[in-house]
PDB file of C-alpha atoms in Angstrom:
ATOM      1  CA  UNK A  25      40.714  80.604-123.663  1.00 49.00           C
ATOM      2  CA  UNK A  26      42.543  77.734-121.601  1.00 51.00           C
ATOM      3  CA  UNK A  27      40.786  74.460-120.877  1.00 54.00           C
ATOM      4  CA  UNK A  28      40.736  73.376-117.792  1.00 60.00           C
ATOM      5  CA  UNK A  29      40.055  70.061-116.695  1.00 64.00           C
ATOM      6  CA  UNK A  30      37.673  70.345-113.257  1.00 71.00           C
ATOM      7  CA  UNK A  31      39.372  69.108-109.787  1.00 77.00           C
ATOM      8  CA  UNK A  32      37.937  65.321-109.249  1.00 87.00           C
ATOM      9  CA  UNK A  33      35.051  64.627-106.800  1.00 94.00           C
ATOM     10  CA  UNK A  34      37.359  62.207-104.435  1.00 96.00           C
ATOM     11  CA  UNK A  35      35.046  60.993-102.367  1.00 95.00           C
ATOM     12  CA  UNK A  36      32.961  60.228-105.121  1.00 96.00           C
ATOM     13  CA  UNK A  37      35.588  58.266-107.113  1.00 97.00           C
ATOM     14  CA  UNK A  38      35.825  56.359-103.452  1.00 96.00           C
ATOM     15  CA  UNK A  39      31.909  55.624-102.600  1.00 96.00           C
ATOM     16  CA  UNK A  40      32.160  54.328-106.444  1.00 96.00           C
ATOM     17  CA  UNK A  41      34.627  51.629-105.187  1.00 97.00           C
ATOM     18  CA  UNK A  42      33.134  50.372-102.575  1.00 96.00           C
ATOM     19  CA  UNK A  43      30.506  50.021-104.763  1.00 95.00           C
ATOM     20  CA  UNK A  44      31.829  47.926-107.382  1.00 95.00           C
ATOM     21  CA  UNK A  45      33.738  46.025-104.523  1.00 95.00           C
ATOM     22  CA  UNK A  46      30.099  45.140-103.378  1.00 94.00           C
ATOM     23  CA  UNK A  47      29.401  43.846-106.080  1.00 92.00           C
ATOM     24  CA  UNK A  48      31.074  41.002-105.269  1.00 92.00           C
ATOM     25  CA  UNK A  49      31.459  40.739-101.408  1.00 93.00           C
ATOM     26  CA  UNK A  50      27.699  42.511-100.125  1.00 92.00           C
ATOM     27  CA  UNK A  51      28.964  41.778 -96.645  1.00 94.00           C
ATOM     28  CA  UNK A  52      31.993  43.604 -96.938  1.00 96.00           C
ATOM     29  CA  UNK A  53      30.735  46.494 -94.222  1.00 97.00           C
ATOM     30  CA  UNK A  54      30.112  43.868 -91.840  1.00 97.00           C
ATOM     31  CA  UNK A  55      33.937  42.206 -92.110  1.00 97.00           C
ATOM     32  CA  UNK A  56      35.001  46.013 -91.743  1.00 98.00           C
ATOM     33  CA  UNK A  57      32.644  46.266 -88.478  1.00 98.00           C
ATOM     34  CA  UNK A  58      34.172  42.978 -87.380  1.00 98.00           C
ATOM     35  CA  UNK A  59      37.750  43.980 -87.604  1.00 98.00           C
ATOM     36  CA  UNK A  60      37.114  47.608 -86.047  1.00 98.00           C
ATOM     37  CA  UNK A  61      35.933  45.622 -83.238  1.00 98.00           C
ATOM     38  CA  UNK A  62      38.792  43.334 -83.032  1.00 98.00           C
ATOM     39  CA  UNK A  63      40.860  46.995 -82.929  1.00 98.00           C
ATOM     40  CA  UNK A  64      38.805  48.374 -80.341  1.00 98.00           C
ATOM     41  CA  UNK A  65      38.899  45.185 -77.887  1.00 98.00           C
ATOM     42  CA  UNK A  66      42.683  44.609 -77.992  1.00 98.00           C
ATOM     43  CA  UNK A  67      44.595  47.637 -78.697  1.00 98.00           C
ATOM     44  CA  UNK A  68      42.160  50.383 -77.483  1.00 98.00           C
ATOM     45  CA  UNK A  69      40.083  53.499 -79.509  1.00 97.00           C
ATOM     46  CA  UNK A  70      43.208  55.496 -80.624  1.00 98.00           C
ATOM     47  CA  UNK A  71      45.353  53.338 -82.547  1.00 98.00           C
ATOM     48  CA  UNK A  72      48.300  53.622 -85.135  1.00 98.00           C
ATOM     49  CA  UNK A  73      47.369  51.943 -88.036  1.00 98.00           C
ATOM     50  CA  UNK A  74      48.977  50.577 -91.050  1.00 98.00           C
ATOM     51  CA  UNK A  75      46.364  49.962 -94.081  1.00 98.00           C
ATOM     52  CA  UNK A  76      48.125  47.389 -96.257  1.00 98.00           C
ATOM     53  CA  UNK A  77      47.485  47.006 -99.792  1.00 98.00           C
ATOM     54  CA  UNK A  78      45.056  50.252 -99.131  1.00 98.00           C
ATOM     55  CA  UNK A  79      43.596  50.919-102.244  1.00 97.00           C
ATOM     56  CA  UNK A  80      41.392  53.777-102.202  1.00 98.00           C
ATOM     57  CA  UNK A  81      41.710  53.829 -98.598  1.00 98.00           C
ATOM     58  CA  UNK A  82      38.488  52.045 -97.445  1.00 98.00           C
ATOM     59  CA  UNK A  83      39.926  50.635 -94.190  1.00 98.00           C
ATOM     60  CA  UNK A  84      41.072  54.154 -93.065  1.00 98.00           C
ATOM     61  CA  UNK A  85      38.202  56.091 -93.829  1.00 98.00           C
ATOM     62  CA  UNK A  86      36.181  53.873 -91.338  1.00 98.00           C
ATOM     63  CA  UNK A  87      38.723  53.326 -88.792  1.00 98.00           C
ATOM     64  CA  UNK A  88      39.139  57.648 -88.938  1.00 98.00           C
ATOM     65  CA  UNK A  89      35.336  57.553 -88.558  1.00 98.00           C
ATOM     66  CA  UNK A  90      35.137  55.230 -85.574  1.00 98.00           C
ATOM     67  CA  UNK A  91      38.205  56.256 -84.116  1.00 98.00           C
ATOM     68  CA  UNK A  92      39.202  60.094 -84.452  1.00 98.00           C
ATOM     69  CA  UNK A  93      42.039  59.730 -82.585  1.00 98.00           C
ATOM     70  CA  UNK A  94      43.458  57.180 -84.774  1.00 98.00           C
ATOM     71  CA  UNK A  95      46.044  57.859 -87.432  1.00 98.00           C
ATOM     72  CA  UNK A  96      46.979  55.446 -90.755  1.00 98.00           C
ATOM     73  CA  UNK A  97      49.535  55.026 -93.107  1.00 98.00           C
ATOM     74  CA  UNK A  98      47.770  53.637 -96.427  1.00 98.00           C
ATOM     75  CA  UNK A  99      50.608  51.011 -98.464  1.00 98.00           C
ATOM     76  CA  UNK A 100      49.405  50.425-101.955  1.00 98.00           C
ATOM     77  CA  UNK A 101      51.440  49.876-104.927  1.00 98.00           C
ATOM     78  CA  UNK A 102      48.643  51.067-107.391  1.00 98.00           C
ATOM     79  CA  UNK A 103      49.232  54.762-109.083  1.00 98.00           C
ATOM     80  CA  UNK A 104      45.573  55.270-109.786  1.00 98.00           C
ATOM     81  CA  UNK A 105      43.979  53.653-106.279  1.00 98.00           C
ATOM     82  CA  UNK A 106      46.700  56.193-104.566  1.00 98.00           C
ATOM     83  CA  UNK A 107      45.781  58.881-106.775  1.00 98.00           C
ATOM     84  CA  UNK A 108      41.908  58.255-105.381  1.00 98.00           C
ATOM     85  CA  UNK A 109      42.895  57.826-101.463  1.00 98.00           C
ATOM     86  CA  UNK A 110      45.677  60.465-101.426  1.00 98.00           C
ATOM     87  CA  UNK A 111      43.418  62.836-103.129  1.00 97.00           C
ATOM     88  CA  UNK A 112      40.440  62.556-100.401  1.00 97.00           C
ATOM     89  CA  UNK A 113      42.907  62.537 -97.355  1.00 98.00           C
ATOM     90  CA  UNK A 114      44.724  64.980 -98.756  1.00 96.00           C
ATOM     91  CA  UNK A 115      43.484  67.615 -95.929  1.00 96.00           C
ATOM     92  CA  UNK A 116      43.546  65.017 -92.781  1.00 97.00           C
ATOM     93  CA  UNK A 117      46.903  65.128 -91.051  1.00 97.00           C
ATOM     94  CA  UNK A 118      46.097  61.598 -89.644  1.00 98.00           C
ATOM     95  CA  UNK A 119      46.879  60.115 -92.589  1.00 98.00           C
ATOM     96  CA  UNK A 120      50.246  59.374 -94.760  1.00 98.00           C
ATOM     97  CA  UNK A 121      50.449  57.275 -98.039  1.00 98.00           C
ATOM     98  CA  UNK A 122      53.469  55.295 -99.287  1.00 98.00           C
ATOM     99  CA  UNK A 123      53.659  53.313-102.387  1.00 98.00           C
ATOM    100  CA  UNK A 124      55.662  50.529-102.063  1.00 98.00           C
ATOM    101  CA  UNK A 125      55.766  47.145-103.813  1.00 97.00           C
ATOM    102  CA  UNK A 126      54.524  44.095-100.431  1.00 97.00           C
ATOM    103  CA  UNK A 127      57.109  41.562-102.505  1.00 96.00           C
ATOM    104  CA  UNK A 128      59.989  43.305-101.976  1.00 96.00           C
ATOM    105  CA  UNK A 129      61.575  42.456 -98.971  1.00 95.00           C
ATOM    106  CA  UNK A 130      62.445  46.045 -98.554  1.00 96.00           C
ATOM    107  CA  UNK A 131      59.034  47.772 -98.260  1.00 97.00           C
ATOM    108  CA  UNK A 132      58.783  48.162 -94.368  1.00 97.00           C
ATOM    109  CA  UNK A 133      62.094  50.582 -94.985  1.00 97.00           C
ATOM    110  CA  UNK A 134      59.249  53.131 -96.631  1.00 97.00           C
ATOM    111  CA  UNK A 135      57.158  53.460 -93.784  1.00 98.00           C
ATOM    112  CA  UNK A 136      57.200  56.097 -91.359  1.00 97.00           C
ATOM    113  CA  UNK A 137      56.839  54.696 -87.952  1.00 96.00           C
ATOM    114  CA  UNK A 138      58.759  51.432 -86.995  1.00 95.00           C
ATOM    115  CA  UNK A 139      55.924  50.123 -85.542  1.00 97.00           C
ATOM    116  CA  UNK A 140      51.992  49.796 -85.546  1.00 98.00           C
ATOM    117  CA  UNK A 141      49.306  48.807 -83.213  1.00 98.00           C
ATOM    118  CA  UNK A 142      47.354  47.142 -85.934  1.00 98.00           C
ATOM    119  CA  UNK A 143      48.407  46.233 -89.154  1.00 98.00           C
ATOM    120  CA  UNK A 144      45.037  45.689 -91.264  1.00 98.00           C
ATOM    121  CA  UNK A 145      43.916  45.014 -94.660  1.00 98.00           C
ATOM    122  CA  UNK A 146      40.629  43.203 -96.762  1.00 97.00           C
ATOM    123  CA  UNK A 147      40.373  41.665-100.089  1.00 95.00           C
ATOM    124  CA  UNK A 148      43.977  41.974-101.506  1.00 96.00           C
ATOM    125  CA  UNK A 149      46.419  39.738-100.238  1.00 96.00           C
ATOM    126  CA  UNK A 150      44.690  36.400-102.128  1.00 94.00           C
ATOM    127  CA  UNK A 151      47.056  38.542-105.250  1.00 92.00           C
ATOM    128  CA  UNK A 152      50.162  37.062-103.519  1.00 94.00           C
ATOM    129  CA  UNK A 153      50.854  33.201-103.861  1.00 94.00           C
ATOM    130  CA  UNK A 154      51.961  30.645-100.599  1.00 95.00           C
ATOM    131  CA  UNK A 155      55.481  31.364-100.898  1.00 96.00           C
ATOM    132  CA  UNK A 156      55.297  35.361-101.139  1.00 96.00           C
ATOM    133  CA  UNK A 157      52.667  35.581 -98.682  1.00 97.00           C
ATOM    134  CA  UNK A 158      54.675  33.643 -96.115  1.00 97.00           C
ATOM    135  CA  UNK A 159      57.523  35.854 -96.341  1.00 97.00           C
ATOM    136  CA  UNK A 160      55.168  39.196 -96.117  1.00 98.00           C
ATOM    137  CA  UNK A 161      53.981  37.804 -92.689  1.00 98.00           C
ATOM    138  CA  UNK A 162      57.445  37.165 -91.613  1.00 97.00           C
ATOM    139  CA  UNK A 163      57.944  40.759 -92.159  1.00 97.00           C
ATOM    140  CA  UNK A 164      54.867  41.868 -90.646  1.00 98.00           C
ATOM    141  CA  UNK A 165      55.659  40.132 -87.055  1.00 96.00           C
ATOM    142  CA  UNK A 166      58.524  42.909 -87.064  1.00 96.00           C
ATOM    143  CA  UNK A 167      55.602  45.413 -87.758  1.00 98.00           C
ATOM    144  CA  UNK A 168      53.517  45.223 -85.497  1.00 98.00           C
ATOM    145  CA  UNK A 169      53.950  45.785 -82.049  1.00 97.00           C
ATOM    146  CA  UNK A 170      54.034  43.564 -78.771  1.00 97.00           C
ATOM    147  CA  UNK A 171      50.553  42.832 -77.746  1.00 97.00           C
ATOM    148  CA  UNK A 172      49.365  44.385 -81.362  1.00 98.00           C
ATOM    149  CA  UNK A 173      47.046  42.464 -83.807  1.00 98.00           C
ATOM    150  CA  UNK A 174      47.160  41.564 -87.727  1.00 98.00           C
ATOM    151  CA  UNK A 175      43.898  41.596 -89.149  1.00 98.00           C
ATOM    152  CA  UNK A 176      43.412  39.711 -92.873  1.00 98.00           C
ATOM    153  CA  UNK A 177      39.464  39.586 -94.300  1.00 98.00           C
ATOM    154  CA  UNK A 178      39.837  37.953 -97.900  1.00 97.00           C
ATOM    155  CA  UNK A 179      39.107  34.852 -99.756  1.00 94.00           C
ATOM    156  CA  UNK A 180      39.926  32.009 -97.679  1.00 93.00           C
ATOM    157  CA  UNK A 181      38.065  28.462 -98.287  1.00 89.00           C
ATOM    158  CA  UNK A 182      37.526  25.977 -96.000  1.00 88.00           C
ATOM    159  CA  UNK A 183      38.860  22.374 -96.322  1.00 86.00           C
ATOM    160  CA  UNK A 184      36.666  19.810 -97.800  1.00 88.00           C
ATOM    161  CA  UNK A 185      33.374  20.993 -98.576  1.00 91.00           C
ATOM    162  CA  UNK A 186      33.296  21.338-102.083  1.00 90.00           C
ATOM    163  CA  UNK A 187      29.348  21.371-102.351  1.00 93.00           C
ATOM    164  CA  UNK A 188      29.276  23.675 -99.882  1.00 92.00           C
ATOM    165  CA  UNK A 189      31.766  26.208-102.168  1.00 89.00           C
ATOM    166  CA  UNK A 190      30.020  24.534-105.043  1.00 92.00           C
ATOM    167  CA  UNK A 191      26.685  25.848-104.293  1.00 94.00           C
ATOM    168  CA  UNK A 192      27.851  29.339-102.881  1.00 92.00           C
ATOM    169  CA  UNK A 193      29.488  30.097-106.007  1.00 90.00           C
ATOM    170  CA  UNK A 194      26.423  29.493-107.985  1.00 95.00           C
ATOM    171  CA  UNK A 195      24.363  31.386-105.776  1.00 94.00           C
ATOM    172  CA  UNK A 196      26.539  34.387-105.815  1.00 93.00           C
ATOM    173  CA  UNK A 197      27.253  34.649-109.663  1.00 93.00           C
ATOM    174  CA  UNK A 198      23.509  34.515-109.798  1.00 95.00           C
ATOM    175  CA  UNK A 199      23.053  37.458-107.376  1.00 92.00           C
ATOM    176  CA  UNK A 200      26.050  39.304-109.211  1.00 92.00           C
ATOM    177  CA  UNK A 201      24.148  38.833-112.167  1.00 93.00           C
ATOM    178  CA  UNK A 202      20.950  40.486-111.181  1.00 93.00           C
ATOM    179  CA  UNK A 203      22.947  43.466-109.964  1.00 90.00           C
ATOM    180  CA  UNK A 204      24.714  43.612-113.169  1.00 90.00           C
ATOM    181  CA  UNK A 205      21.075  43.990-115.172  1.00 91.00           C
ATOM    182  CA  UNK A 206      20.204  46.297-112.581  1.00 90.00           C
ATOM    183  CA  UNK A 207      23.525  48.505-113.903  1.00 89.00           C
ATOM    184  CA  UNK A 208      25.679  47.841-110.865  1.00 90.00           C
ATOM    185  CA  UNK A 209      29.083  48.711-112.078  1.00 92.00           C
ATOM    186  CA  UNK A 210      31.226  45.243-111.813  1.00 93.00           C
ATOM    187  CA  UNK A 211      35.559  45.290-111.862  1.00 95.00           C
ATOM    188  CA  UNK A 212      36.143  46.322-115.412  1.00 95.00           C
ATOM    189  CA  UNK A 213      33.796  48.397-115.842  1.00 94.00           C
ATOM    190  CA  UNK A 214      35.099  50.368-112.823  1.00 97.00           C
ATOM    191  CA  UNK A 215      38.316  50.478-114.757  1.00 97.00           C
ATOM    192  CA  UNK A 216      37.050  51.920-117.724  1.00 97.00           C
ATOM    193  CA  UNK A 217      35.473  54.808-116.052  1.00 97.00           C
ATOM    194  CA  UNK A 218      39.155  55.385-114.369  1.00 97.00           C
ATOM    195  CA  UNK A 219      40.599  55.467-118.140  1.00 97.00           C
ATOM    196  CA  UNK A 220      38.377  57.432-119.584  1.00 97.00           C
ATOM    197  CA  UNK A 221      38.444  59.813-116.588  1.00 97.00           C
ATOM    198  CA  UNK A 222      40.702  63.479-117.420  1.00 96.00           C
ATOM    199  CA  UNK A 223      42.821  63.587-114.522  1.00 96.00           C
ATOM    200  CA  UNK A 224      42.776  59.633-113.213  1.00 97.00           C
ATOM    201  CA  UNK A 225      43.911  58.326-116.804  1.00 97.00           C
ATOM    202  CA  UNK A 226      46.926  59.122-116.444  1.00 97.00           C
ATOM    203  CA  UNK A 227      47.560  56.739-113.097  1.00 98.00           C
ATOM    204  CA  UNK A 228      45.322  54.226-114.610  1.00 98.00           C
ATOM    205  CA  UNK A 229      47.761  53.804-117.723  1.00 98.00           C
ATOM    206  CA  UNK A 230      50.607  53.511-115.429  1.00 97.00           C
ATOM    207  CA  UNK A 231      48.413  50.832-113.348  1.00 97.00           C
ATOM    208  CA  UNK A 232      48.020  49.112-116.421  1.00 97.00           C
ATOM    209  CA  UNK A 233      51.671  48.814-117.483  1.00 96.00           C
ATOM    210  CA  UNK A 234      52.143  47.292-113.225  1.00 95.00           C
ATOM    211  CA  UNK A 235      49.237  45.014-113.691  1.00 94.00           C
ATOM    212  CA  UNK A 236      47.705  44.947-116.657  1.00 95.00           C
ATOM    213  CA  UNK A 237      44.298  45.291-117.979  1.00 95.00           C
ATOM    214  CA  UNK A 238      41.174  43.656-116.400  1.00 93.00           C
ATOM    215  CA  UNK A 239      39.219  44.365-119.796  1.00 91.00           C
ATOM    216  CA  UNK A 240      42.335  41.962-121.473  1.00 90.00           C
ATOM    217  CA  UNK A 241      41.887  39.516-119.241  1.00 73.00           C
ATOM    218  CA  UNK A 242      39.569  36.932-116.709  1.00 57.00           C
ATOM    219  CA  UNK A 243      38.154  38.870-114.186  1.00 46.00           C
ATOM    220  CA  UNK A 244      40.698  39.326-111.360  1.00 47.00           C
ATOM    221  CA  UNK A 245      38.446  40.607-108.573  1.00 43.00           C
ATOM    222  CA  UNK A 246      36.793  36.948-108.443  1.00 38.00           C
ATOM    223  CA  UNK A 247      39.978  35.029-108.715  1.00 39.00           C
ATOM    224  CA  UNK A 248      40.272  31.045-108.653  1.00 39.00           C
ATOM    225  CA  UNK A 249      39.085  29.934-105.583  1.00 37.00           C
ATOM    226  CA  UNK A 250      41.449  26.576-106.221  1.00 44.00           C
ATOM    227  CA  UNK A 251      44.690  29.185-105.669  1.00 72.00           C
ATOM    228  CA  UNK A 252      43.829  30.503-102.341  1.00 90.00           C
ATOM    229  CA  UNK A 253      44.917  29.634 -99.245  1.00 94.00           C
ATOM    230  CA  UNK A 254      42.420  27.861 -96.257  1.00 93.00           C
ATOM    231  CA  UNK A 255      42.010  29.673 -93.234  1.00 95.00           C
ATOM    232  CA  UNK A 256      43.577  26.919 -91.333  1.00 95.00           C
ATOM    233  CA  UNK A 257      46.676  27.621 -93.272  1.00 97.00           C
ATOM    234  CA  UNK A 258      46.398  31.335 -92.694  1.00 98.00           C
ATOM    235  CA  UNK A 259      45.787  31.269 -89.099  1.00 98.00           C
ATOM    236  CA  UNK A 260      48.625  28.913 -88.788  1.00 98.00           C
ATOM    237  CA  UNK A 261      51.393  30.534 -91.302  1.00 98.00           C
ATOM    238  CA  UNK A 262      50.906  33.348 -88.419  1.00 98.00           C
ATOM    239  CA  UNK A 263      51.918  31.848 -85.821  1.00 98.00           C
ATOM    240  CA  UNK A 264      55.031  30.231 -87.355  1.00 97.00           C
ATOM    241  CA  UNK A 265      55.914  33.861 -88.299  1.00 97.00           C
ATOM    242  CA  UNK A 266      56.080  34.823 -84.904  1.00 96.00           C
ATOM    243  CA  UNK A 267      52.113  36.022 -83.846  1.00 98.00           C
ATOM    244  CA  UNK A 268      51.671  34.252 -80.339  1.00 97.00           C
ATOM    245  CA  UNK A 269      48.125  33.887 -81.101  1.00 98.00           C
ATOM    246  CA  UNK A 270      46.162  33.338 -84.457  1.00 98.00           C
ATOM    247  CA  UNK A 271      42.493  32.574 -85.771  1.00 97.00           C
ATOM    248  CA  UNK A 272      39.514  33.151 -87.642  1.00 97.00           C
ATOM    249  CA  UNK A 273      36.930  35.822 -86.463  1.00 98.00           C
ATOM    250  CA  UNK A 274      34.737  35.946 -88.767  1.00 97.00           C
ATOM    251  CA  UNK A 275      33.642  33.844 -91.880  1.00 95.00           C
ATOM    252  CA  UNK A 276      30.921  34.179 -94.690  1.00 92.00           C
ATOM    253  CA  UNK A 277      30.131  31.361 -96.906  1.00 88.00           C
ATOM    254  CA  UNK A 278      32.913  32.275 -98.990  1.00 88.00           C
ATOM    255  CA  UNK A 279      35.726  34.150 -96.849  1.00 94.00           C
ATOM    256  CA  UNK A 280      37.094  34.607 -93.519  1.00 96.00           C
ATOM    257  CA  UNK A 281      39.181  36.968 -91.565  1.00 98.00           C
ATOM    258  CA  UNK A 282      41.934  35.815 -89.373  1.00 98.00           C
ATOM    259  CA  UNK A 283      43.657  38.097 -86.380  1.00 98.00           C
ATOM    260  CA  UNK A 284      47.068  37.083 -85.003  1.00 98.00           C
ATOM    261  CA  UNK A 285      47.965  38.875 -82.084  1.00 98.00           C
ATOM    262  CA  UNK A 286      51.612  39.755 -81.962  1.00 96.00           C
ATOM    263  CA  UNK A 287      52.842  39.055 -78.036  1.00 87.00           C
ATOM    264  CA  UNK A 288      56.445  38.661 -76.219  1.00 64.00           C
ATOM    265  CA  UNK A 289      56.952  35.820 -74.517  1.00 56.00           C
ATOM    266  CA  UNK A 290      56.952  36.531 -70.702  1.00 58.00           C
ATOM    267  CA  UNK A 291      59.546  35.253 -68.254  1.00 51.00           C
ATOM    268  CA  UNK A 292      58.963  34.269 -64.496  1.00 45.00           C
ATOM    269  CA  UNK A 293      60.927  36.043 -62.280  1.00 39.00           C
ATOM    270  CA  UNK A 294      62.640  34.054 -59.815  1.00 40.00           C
ATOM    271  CA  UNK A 295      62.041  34.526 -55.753  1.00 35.00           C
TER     272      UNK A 295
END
């Protein structure tokens, strides 16, 4: 008799993501809401998208669900996230995946259109420091299109309230906490499924090997708030990069999302 090891539950393996990523951000539907919107009011309901730093491909299943029209290319340099998002779009010709490393100033050579409407992403560019993540939006104003929008929801403090931050934090690790007795499933633990799982292992070794093991080491989802940039410096990073426009959106007590909106200068014609 030949084992066989049963085909993965995709979705599954994806609604388990979300989960653990709320866990730690329980407004995260309503920055993804935010940013649709954003889509919606400035580029129209059918656009091009490019999901950076894509993960499991939470940004494209909702933009694919409010938008049908739309089609996404998913960027991720993560084997086993990949694994997860190319194995539940595997059947939706709207959608193309491309792994490709955001600090190599070569990346944009990978993707498959020149340009993008929207170039979007949520809780993973706070990875790259000041200097890296400069450059990347340098490279995105070549990315996305005239009159096109950059949308980035992650961990961004605000300038001089450290009571404020002080108090949030404490509130939050106490609400993480309850979840956690109530078995919510936090970042490493997430991992350790993906291990121990037959056909994700695999990807989740090689993941490993790129970035190392969360069980090894501090937990990387929450990061050091001390490291990331404000807001103010996102919004205005953008618009030395080239975005004609740039601000926050939306905030929470602990993060923000900024949109630049990528627009040629116009000329007065002469009478």
């Amino acid at each position: 008799m030949v084992d066989t090891v049963a085909a993965p539950d995709w979705r599954a393996w994806q609604k388990s993501w979300d989960r653990q990523q709320e866990w730690y951000m329980p407004d995260r539907e309503e920055r993804f809401r935010v940013m649709l919107d954003a889509v919606e009011a400035l580029v129209g309901p059918e656009p091009t998208i490019l999901d950076l730093a894509c993960g499991t491909g939470s940004i494209t299943d909702r933009v694919l669900r409010r938008f049908p029209r739309a089609t996404s290319t998913g960027v991720d340099l993560d084997p086993a996230l990949l694994t997860i998002a190319r194995g539940h779009f595997a059947a939706d010709d709207r959608v193309r995946f491309v792994s490709a490393d955001l600090r190599d100033p070569r990346w944009t050579e990978k993707l498959p259109h020149r340009s993008y409407d929207a170039v979007l992403t949520a809780t993973a560019l706070h990875w790259l420091d000041g200097d890296a993540l400069r450059a990347l939006y340098g490279r995105l104003a070549g990315v996305v299109r005239d009159g096109g929008v950059f949308l980035n929801a992650d961990h961004m403090p605000w300038e001089g309230t450290p009571r404020i931050d002080a108090a949030v934090r404490a509130f939050e690790h106490a609400r993480q906490e309850r979840a956690r007795a109530e078995g919510a499933q936090d970042w490493v633990a997430w991992w350790q499924a993906a291990a121990a799982d037959p056909v994700l292992g695999a990807p989740t070794a090689e993941r490993f090997a790129i970035f190392g093991n969360p069980a090894d080491g501090p937990d990387h989802a929450s990061g050091v708030a001390e490291e990331f940039q404000s807001v103010t410096w996102h919004a205005a990073t953008l618009r030395e990069a080239g975005f004609a426009e740039a601000r926050p959106v939306w905030c929470s007590p602990s993060d923000a999302m900024v949109l630049g909106l990528k627009q040629a200068p116009t000329h007065g014609v002469r009478g």
